[in-house]
mmCIF file with all atom_site columns, C-alpha atoms in Angstrom:
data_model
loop_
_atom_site.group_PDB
_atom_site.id
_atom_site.type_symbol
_atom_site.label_atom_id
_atom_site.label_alt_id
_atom_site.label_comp_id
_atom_site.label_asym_id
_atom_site.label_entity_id
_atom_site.label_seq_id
_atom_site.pdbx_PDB_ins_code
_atom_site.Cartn_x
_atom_site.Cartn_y
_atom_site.Cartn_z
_atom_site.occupancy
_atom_site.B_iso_or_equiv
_atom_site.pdbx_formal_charge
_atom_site.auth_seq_id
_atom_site.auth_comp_id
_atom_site.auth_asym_id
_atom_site.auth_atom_id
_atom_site.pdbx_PDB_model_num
ATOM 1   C CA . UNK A 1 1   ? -5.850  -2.697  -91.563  1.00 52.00 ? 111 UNK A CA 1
ATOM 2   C CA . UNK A 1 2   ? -3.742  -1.558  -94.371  1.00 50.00 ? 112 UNK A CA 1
ATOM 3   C CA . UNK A 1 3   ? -3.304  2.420   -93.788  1.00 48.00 ? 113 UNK A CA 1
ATOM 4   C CA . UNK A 1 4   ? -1.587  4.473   -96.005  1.00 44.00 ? 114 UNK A CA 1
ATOM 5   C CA . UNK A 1 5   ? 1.165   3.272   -98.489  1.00 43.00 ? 115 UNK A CA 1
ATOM 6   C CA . UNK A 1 6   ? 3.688   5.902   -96.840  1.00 48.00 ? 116 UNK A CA 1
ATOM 7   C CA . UNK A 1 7   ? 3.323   4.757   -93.254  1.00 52.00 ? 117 UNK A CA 1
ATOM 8   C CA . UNK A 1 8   ? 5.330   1.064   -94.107  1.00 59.00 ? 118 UNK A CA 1
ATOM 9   C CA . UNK A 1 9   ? 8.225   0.136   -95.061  1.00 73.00 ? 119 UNK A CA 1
ATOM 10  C CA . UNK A 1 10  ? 6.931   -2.265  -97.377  1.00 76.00 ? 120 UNK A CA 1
ATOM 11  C CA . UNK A 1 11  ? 3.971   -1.856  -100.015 1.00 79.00 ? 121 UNK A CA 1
ATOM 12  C CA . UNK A 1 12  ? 0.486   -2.478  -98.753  1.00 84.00 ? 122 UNK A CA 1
ATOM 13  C CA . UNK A 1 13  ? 0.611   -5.245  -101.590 1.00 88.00 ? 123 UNK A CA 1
ATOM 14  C CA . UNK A 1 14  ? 3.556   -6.826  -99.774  1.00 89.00 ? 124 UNK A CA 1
ATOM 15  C CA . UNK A 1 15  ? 2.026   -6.537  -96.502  1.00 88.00 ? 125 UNK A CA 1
ATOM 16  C CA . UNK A 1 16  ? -1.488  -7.533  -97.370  1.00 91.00 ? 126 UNK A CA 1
ATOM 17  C CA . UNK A 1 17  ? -0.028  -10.833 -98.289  1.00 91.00 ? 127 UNK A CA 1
ATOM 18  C CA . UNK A 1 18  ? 1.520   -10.880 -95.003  1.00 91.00 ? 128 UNK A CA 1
ATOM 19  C CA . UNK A 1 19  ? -1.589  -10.122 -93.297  1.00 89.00 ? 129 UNK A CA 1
ATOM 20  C CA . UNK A 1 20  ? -3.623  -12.491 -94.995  1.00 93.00 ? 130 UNK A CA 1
ATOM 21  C CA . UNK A 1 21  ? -1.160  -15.279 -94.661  1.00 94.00 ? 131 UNK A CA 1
ATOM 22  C CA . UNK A 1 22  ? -0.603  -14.827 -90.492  1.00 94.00 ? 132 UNK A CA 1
ATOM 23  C CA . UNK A 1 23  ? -2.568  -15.911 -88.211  1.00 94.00 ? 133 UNK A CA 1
ATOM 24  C CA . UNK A 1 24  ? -4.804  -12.967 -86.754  1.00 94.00 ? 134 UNK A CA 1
ATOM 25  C CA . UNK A 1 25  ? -5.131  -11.650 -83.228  1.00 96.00 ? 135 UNK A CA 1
ATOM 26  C CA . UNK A 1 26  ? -7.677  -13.600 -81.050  1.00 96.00 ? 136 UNK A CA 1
ATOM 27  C CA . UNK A 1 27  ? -9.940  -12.932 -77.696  1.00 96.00 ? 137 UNK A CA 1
ATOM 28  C CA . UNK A 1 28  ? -8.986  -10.435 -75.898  1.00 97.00 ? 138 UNK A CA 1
ATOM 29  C CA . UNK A 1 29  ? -5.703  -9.145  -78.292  1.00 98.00 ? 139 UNK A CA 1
ATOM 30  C CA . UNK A 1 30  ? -8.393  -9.188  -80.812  1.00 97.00 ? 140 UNK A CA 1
ATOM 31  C CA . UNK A 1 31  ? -11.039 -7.268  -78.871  1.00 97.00 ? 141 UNK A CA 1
ATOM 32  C CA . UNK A 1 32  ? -8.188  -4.602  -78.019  1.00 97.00 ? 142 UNK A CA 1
ATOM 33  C CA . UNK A 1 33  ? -7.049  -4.537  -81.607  1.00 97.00 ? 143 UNK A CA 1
ATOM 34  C CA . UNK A 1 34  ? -10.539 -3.939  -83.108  1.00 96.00 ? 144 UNK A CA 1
ATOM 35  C CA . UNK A 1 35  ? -11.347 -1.036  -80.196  1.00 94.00 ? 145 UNK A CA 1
ATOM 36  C CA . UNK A 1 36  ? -7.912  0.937   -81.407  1.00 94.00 ? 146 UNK A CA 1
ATOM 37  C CA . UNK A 1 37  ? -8.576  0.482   -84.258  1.00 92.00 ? 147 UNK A CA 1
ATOM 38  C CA . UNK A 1 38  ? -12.029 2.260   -84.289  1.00 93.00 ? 148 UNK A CA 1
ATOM 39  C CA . UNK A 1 39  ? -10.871 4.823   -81.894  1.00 91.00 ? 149 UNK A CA 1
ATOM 40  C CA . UNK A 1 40  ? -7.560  5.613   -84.238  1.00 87.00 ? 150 UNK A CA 1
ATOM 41  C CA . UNK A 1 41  ? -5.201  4.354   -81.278  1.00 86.00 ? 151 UNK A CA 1
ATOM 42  C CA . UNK A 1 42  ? -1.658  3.732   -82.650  1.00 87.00 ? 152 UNK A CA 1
ATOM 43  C CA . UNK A 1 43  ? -0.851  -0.318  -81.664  1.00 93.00 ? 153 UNK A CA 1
ATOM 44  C CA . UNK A 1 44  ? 1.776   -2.954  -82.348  1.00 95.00 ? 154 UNK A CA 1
ATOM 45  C CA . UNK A 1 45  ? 1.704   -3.580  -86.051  1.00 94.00 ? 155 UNK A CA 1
ATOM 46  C CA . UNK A 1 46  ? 0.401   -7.132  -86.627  1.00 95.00 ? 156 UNK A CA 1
ATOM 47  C CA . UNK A 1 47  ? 2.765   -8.817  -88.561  1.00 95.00 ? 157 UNK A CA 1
ATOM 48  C CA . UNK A 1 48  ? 5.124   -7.107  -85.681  1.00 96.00 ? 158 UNK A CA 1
ATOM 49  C CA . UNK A 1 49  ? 2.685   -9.084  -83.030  1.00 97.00 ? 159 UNK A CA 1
ATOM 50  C CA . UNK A 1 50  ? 3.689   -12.551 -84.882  1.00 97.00 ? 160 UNK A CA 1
ATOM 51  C CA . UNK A 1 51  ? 6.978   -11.759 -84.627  1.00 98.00 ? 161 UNK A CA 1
ATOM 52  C CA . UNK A 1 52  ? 7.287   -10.930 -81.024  1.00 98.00 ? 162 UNK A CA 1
ATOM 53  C CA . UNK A 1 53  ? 5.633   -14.053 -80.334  1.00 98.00 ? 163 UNK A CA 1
ATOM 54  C CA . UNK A 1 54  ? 7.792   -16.144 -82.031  1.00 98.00 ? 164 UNK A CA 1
ATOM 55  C CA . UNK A 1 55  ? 10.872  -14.279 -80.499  1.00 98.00 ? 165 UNK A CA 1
ATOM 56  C CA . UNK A 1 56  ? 9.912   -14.853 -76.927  1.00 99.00 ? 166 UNK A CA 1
ATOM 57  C CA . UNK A 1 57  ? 8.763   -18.498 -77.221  1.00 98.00 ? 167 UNK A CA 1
ATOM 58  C CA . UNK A 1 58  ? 12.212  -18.969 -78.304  1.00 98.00 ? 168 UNK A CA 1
ATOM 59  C CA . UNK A 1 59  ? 13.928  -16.650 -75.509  1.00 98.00 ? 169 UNK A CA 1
ATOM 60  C CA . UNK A 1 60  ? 11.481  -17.994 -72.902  1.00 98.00 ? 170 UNK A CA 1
ATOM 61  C CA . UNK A 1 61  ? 12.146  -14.910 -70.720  1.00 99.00 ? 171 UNK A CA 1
ATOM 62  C CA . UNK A 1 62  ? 11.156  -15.315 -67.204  1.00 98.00 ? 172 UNK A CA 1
ATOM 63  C CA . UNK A 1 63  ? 11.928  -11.370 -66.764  1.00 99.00 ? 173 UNK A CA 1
ATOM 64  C CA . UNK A 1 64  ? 10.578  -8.625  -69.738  1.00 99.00 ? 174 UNK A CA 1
ATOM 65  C CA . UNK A 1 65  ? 10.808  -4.915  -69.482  1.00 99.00 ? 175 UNK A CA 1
ATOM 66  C CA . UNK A 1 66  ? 8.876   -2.476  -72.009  1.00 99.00 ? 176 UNK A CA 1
ATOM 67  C CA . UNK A 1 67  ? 9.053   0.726   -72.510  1.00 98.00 ? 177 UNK A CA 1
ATOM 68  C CA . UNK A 1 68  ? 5.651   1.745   -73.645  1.00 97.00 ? 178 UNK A CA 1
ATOM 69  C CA . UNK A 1 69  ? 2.868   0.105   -72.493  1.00 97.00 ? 179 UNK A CA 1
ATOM 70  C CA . UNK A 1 70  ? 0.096   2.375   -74.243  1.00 96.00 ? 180 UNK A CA 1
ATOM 71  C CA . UNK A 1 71  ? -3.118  -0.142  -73.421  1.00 96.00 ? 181 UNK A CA 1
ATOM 72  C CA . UNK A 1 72  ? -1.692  -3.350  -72.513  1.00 97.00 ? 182 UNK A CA 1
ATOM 73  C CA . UNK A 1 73  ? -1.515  -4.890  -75.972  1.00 98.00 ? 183 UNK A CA 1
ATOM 74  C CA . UNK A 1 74  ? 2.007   -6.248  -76.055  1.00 98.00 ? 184 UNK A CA 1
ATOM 75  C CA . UNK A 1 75  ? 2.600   -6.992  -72.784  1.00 99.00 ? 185 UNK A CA 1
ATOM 76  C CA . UNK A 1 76  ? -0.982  -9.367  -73.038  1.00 99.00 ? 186 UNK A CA 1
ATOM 77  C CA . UNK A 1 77  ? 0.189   -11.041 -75.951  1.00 99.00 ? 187 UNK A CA 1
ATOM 78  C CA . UNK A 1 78  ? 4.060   -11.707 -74.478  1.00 99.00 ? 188 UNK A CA 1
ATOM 79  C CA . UNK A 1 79  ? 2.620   -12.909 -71.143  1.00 99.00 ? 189 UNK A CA 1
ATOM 80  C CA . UNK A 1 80  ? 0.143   -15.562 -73.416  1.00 98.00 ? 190 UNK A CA 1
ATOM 81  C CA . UNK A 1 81  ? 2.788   -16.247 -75.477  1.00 98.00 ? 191 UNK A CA 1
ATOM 82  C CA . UNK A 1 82  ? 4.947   -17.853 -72.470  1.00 98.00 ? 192 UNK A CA 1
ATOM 83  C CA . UNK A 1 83  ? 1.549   -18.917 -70.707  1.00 97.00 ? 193 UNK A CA 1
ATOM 84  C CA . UNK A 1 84  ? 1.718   -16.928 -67.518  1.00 97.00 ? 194 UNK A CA 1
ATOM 85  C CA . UNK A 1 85  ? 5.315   -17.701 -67.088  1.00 98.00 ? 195 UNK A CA 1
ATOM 86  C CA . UNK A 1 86  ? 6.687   -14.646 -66.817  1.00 98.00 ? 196 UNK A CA 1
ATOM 87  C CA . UNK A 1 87  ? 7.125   -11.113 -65.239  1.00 99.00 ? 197 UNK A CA 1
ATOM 88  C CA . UNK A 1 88  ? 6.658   -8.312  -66.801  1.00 99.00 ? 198 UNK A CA 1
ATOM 89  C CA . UNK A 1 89  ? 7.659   -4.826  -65.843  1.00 99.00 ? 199 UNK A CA 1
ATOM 90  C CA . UNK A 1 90  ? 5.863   -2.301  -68.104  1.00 99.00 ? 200 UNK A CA 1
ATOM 91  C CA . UNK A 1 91  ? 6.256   1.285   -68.176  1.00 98.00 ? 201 UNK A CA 1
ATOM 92  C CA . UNK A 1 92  ? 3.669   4.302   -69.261  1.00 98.00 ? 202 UNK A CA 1
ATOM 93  C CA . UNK A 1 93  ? 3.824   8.158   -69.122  1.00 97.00 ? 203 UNK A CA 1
ATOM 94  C CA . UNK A 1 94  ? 0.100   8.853   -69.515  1.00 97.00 ? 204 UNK A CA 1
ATOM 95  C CA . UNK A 1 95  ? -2.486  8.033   -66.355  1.00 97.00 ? 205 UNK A CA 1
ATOM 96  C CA . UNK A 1 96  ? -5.148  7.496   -68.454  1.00 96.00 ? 206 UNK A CA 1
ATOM 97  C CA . UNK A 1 97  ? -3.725  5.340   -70.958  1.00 96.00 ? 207 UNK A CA 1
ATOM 98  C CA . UNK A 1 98  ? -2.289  3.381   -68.118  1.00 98.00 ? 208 UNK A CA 1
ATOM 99  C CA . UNK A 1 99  ? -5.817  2.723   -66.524  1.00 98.00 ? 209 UNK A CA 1
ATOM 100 C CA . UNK A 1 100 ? -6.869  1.330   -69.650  1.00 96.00 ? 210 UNK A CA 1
ATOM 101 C CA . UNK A 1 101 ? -4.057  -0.833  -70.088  1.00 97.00 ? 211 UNK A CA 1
ATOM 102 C CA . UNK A 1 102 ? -4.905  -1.997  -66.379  1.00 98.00 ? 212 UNK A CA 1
ATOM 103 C CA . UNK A 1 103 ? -8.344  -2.708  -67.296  1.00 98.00 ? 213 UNK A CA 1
ATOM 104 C CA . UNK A 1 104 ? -7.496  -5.096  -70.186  1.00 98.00 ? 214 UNK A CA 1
ATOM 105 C CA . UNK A 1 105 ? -5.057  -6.929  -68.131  1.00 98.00 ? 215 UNK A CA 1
ATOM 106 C CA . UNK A 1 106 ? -7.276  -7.512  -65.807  1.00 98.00 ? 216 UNK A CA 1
ATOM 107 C CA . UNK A 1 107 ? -9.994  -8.731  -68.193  1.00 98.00 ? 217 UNK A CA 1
ATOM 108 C CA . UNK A 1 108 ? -7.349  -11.027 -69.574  1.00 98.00 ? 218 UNK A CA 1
ATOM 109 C CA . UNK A 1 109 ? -6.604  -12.458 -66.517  1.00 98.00 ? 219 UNK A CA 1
ATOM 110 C CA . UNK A 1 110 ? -2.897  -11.293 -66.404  1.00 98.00 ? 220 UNK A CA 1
ATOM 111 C CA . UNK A 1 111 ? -3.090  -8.925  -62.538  1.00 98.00 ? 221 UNK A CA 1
ATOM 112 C CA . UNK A 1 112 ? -0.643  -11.494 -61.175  1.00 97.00 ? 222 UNK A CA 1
ATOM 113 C CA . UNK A 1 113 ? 2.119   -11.385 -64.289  1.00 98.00 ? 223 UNK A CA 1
ATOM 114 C CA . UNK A 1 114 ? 1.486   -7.527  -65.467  1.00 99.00 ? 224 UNK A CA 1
ATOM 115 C CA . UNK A 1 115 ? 2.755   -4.989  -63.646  1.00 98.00 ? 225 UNK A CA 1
ATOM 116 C CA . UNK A 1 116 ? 1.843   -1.381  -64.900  1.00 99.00 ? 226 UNK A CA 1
ATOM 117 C CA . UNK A 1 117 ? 4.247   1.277   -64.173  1.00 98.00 ? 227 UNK A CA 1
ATOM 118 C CA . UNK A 1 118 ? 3.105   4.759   -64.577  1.00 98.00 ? 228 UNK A CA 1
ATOM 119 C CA . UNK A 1 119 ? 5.972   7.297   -65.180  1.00 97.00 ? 229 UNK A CA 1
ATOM 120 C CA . UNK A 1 120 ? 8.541   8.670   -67.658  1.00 97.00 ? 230 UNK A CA 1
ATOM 121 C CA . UNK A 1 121 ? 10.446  5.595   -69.282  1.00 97.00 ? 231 UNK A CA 1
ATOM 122 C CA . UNK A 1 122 ? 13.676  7.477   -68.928  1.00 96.00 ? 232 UNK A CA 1
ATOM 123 C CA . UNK A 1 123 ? 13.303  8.819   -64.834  1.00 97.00 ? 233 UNK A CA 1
ATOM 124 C CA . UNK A 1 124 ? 11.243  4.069   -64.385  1.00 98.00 ? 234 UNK A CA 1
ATOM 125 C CA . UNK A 1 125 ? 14.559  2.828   -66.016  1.00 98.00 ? 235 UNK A CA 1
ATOM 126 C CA . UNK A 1 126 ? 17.508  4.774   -63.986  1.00 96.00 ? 236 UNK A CA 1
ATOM 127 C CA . UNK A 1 127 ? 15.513  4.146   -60.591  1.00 96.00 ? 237 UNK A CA 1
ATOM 128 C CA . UNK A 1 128 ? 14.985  -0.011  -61.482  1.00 97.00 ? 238 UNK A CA 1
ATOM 129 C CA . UNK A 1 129 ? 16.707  -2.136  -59.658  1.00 91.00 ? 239 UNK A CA 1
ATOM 130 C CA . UNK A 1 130 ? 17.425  -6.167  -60.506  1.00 94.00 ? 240 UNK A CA 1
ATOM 131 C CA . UNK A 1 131 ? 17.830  -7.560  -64.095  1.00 98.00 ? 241 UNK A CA 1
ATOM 132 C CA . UNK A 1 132 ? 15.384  -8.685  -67.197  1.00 99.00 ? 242 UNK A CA 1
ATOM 133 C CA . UNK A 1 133 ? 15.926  -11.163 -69.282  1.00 99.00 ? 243 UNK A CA 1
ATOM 134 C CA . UNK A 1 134 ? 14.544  -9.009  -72.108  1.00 99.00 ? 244 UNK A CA 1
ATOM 135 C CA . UNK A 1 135 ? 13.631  -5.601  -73.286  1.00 99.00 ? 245 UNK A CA 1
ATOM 136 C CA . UNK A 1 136 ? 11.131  -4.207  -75.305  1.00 99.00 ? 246 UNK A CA 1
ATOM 137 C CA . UNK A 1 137 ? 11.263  -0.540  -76.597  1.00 98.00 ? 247 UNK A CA 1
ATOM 138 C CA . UNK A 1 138 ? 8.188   0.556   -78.072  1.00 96.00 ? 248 UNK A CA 1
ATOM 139 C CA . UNK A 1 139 ? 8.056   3.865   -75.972  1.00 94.00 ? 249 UNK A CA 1
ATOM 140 C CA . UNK A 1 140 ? 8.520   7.672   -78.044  1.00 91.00 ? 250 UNK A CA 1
ATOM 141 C CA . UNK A 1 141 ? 11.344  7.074   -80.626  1.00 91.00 ? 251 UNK A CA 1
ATOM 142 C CA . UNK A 1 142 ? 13.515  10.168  -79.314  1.00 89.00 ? 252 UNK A CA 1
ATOM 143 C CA . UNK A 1 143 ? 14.112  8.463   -76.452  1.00 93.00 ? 253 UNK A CA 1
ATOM 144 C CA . UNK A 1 144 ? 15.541  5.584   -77.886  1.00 96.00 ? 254 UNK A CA 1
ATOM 145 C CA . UNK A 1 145 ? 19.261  6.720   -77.432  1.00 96.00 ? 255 UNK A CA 1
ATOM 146 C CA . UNK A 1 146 ? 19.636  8.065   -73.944  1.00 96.00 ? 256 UNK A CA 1
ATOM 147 C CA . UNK A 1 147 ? 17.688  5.055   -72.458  1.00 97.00 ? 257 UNK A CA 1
ATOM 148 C CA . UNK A 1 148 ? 19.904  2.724   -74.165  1.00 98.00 ? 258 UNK A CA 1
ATOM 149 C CA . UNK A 1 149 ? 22.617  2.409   -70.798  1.00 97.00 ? 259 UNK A CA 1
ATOM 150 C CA . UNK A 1 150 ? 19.824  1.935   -68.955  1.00 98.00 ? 260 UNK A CA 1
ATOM 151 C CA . UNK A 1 151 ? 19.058  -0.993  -71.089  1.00 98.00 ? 261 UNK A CA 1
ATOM 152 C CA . UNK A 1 152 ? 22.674  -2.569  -71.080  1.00 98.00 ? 262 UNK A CA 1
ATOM 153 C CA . UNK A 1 153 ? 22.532  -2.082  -67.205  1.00 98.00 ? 263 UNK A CA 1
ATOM 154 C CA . UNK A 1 154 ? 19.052  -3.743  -66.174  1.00 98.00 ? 264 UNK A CA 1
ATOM 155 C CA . UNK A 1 155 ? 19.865  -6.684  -69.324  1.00 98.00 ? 265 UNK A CA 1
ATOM 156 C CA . UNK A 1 156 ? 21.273  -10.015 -68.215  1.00 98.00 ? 266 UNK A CA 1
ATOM 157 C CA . UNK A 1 157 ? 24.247  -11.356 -70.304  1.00 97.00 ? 267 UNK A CA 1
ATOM 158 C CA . UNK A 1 158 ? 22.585  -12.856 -73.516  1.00 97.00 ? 268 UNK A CA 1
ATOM 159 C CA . UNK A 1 159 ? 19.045  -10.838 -72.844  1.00 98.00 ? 269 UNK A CA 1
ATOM 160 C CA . UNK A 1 160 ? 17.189  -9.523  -75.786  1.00 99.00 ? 270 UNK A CA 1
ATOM 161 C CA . UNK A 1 161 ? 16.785  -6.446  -76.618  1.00 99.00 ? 271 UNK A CA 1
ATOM 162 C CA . UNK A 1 162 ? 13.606  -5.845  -78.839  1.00 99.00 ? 272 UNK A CA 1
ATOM 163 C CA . UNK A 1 163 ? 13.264  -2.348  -80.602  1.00 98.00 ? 273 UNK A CA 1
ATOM 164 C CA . UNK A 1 164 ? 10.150  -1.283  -82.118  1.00 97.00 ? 274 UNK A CA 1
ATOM 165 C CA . UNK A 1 165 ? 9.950   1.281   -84.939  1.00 94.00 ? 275 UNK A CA 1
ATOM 166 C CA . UNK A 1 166 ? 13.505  1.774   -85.934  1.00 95.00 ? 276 UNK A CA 1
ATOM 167 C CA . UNK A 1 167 ? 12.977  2.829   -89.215  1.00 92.00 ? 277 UNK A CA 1
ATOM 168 C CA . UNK A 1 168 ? 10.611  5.034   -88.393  1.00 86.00 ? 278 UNK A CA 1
ATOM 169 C CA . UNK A 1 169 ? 8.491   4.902   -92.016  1.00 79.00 ? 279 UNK A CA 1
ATOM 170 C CA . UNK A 1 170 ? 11.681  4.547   -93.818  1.00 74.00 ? 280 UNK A CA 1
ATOM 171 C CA . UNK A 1 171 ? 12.290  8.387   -93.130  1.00 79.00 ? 281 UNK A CA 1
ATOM 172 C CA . UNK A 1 172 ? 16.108  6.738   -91.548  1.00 76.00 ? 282 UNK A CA 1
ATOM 173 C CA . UNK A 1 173 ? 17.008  6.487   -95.018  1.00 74.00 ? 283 UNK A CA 1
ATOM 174 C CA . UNK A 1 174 ? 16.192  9.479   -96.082  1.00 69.00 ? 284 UNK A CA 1
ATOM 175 C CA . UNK A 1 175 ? 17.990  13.275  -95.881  1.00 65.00 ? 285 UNK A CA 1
ATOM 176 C CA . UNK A 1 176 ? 16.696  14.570  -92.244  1.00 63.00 ? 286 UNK A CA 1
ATOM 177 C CA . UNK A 1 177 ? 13.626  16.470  -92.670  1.00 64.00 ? 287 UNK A CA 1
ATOM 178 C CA . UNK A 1 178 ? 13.409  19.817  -90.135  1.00 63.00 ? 288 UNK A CA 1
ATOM 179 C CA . UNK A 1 179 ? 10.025  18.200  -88.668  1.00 73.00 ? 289 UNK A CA 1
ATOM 180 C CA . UNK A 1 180 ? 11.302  15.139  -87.615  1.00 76.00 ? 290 UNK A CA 1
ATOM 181 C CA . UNK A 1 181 ? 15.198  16.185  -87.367  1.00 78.00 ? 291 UNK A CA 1
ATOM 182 C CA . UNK A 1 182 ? 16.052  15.375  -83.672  1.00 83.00 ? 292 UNK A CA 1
ATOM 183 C CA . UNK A 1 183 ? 14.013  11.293  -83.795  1.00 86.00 ? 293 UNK A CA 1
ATOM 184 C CA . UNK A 1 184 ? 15.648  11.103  -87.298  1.00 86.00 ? 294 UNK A CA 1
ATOM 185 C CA . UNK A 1 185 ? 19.507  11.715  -86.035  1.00 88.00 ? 295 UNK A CA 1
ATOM 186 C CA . UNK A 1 186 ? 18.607  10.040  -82.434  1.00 90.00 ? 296 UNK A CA 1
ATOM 187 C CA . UNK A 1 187 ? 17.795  6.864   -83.909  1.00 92.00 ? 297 UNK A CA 1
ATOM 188 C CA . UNK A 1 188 ? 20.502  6.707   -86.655  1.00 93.00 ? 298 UNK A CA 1
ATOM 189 C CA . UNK A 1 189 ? 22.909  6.950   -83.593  1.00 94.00 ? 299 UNK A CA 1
ATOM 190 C CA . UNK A 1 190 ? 20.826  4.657   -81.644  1.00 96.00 ? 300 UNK A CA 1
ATOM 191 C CA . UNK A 1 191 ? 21.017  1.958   -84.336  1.00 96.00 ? 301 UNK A CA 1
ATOM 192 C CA . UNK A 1 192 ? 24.834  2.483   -84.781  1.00 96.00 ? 302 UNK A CA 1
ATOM 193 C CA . UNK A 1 193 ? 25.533  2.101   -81.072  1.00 97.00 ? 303 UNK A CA 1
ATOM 194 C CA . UNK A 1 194 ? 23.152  -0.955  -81.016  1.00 97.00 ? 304 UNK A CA 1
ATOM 195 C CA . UNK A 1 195 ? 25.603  -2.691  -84.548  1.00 97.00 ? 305 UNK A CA 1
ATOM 196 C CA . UNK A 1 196 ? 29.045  -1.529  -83.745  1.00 96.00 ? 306 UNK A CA 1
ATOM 197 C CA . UNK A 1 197 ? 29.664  -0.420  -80.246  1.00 94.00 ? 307 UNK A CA 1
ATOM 198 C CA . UNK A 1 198 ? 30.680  -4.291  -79.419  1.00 96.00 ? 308 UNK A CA 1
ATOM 199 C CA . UNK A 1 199 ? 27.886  -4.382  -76.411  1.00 97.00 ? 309 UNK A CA 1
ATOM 200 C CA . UNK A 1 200 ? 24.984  -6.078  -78.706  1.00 98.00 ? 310 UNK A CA 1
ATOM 201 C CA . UNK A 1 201 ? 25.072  -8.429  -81.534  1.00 98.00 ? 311 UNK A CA 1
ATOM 202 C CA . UNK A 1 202 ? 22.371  -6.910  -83.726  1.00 98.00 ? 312 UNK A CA 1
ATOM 203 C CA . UNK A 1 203 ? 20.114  -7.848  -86.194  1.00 98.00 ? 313 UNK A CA 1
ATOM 204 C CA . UNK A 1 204 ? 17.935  -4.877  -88.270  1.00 96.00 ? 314 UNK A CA 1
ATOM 205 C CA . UNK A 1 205 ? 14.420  -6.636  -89.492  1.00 95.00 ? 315 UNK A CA 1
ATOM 206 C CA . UNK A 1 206 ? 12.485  -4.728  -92.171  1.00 93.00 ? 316 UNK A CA 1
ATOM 207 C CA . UNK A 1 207 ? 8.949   -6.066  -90.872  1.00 92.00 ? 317 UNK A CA 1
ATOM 208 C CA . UNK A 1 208 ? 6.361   -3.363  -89.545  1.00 91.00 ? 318 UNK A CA 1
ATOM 209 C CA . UNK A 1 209 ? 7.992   -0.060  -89.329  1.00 92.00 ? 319 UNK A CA 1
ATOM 210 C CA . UNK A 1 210 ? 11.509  -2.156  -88.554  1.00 94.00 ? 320 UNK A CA 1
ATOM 211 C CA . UNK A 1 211 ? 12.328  -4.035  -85.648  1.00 97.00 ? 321 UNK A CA 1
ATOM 212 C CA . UNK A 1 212 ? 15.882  -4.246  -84.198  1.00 98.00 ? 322 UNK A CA 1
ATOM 213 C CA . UNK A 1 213 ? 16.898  -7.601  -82.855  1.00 99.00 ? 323 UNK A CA 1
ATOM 214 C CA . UNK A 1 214 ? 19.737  -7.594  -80.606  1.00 99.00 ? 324 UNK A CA 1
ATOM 215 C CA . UNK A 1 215 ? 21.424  -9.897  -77.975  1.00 98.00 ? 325 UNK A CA 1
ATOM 216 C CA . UNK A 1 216 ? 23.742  -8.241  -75.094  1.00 98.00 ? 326 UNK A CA 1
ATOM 217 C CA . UNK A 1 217 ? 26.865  -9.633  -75.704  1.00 97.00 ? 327 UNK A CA 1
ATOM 218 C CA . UNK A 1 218 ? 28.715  -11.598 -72.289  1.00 89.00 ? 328 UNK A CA 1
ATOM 219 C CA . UNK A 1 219 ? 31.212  -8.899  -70.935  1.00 78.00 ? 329 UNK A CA 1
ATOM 220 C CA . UNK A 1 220 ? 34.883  -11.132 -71.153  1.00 61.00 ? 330 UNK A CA 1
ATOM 221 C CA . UNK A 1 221 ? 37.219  -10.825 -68.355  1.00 48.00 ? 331 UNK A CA 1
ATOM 222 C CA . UNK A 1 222 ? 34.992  -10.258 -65.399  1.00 42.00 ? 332 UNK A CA 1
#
């Protein structure tokens, strides 16, 4: 599903090739995909899916945190990714959007790897105690900043930090425009701490609406 040329980074030409040349979602991802996208639910890009599969078959995380779990999709296709071998942690403000997400875990089979926590990312995070051997943000973009030292705490040394949507459209390029003026200046700080604060090593990815990379750098002199 294409959508409008504005709501990429890239051009739908660009991104149609992309489409056509991954592999598409199957089973359940698939059957969640194809229900958002009749209902007009917002869900992980899929070229972004691909992506974050590859990224934690290579991390093999035994520990994940999100921020955002909206209905379940990403944290279904992280857990099949590493084949049940993993925890995950997953946070969402809204009940009811929780209780879906529930109900597709459990119809994927996931109850025993999946937990669903239902609160504000930003209240979950500072109460959490124990480490993750990664984080994904995909949780409301304003946010980004002020739950990043939540991040560095609950991240092991070397954990990977996965943002979501960092470009937001490719409006971070672009002079701040008074409707989105506060996610705009957040997440240009947000990215700057994330490349030259010292804390992460950081990659920026222009795939899907932009997807910041970044590994938590081991503290020296402990």
């Amino acid at each position: 599903m294409l959508g409008r040329e504005d709501d990429h980074i890239i051009g739908n030409r660009m991104r149609e090739y992309l489409l056509n040349t991954l592999p598409e979602d199957a089973g359940i991802l698939k059957t969640i995909r194809d229900k958002a996208n009749q209902e007009g639910n917002p869900l992980l890009m899929e070229e972004t899916a691909r992506f974050l599969e590859i990224l934690v078959k290579l991390k093999k995380p035994e520990r994940i945190l999100e921020a955002g779990t909206a209905i379940g999709y990403s944290s279904i296709l992280m857990c099949q990714a590493l084949e049940g071998r993993v925890h995950i942690d997953t946070v969402e403000l809204d009940f009811d959007v929780a209780s879906m997400a529930n109900q597709n875990v459990k119809e994927a089979g996931l109850s025993d790897c999946i937990h669903v926590i239902v609160g504000d990312t930003i209240d979950v995070f500072s109460n959490l105690q124990g480490t993750y051997d990664m984080i994904f943000m995909d949780a409301a973009k304003s946010m980004y900043l002020e739950v990043l030292p939540h991040c560095t705490r609950l991240l092991n040394d070397e954990g990977l930090l996965v943002s979501d949507n960092v470009l937001f459209k490719g409006m971070i390029l672009e002079p701040e425009r008074k409707k989105h003026r506060t996610i705009i200046r957040n997440m240009r700080d947000y990215l700057d701490s994330l490349c030259n604060e010292g804390t992460y090593s950081t990659s920026l990815i222009p795939i899907g609406d932009g997807v910041a990379v970044s590994i938590k750098n081991i503290k020296e002199n402990r």
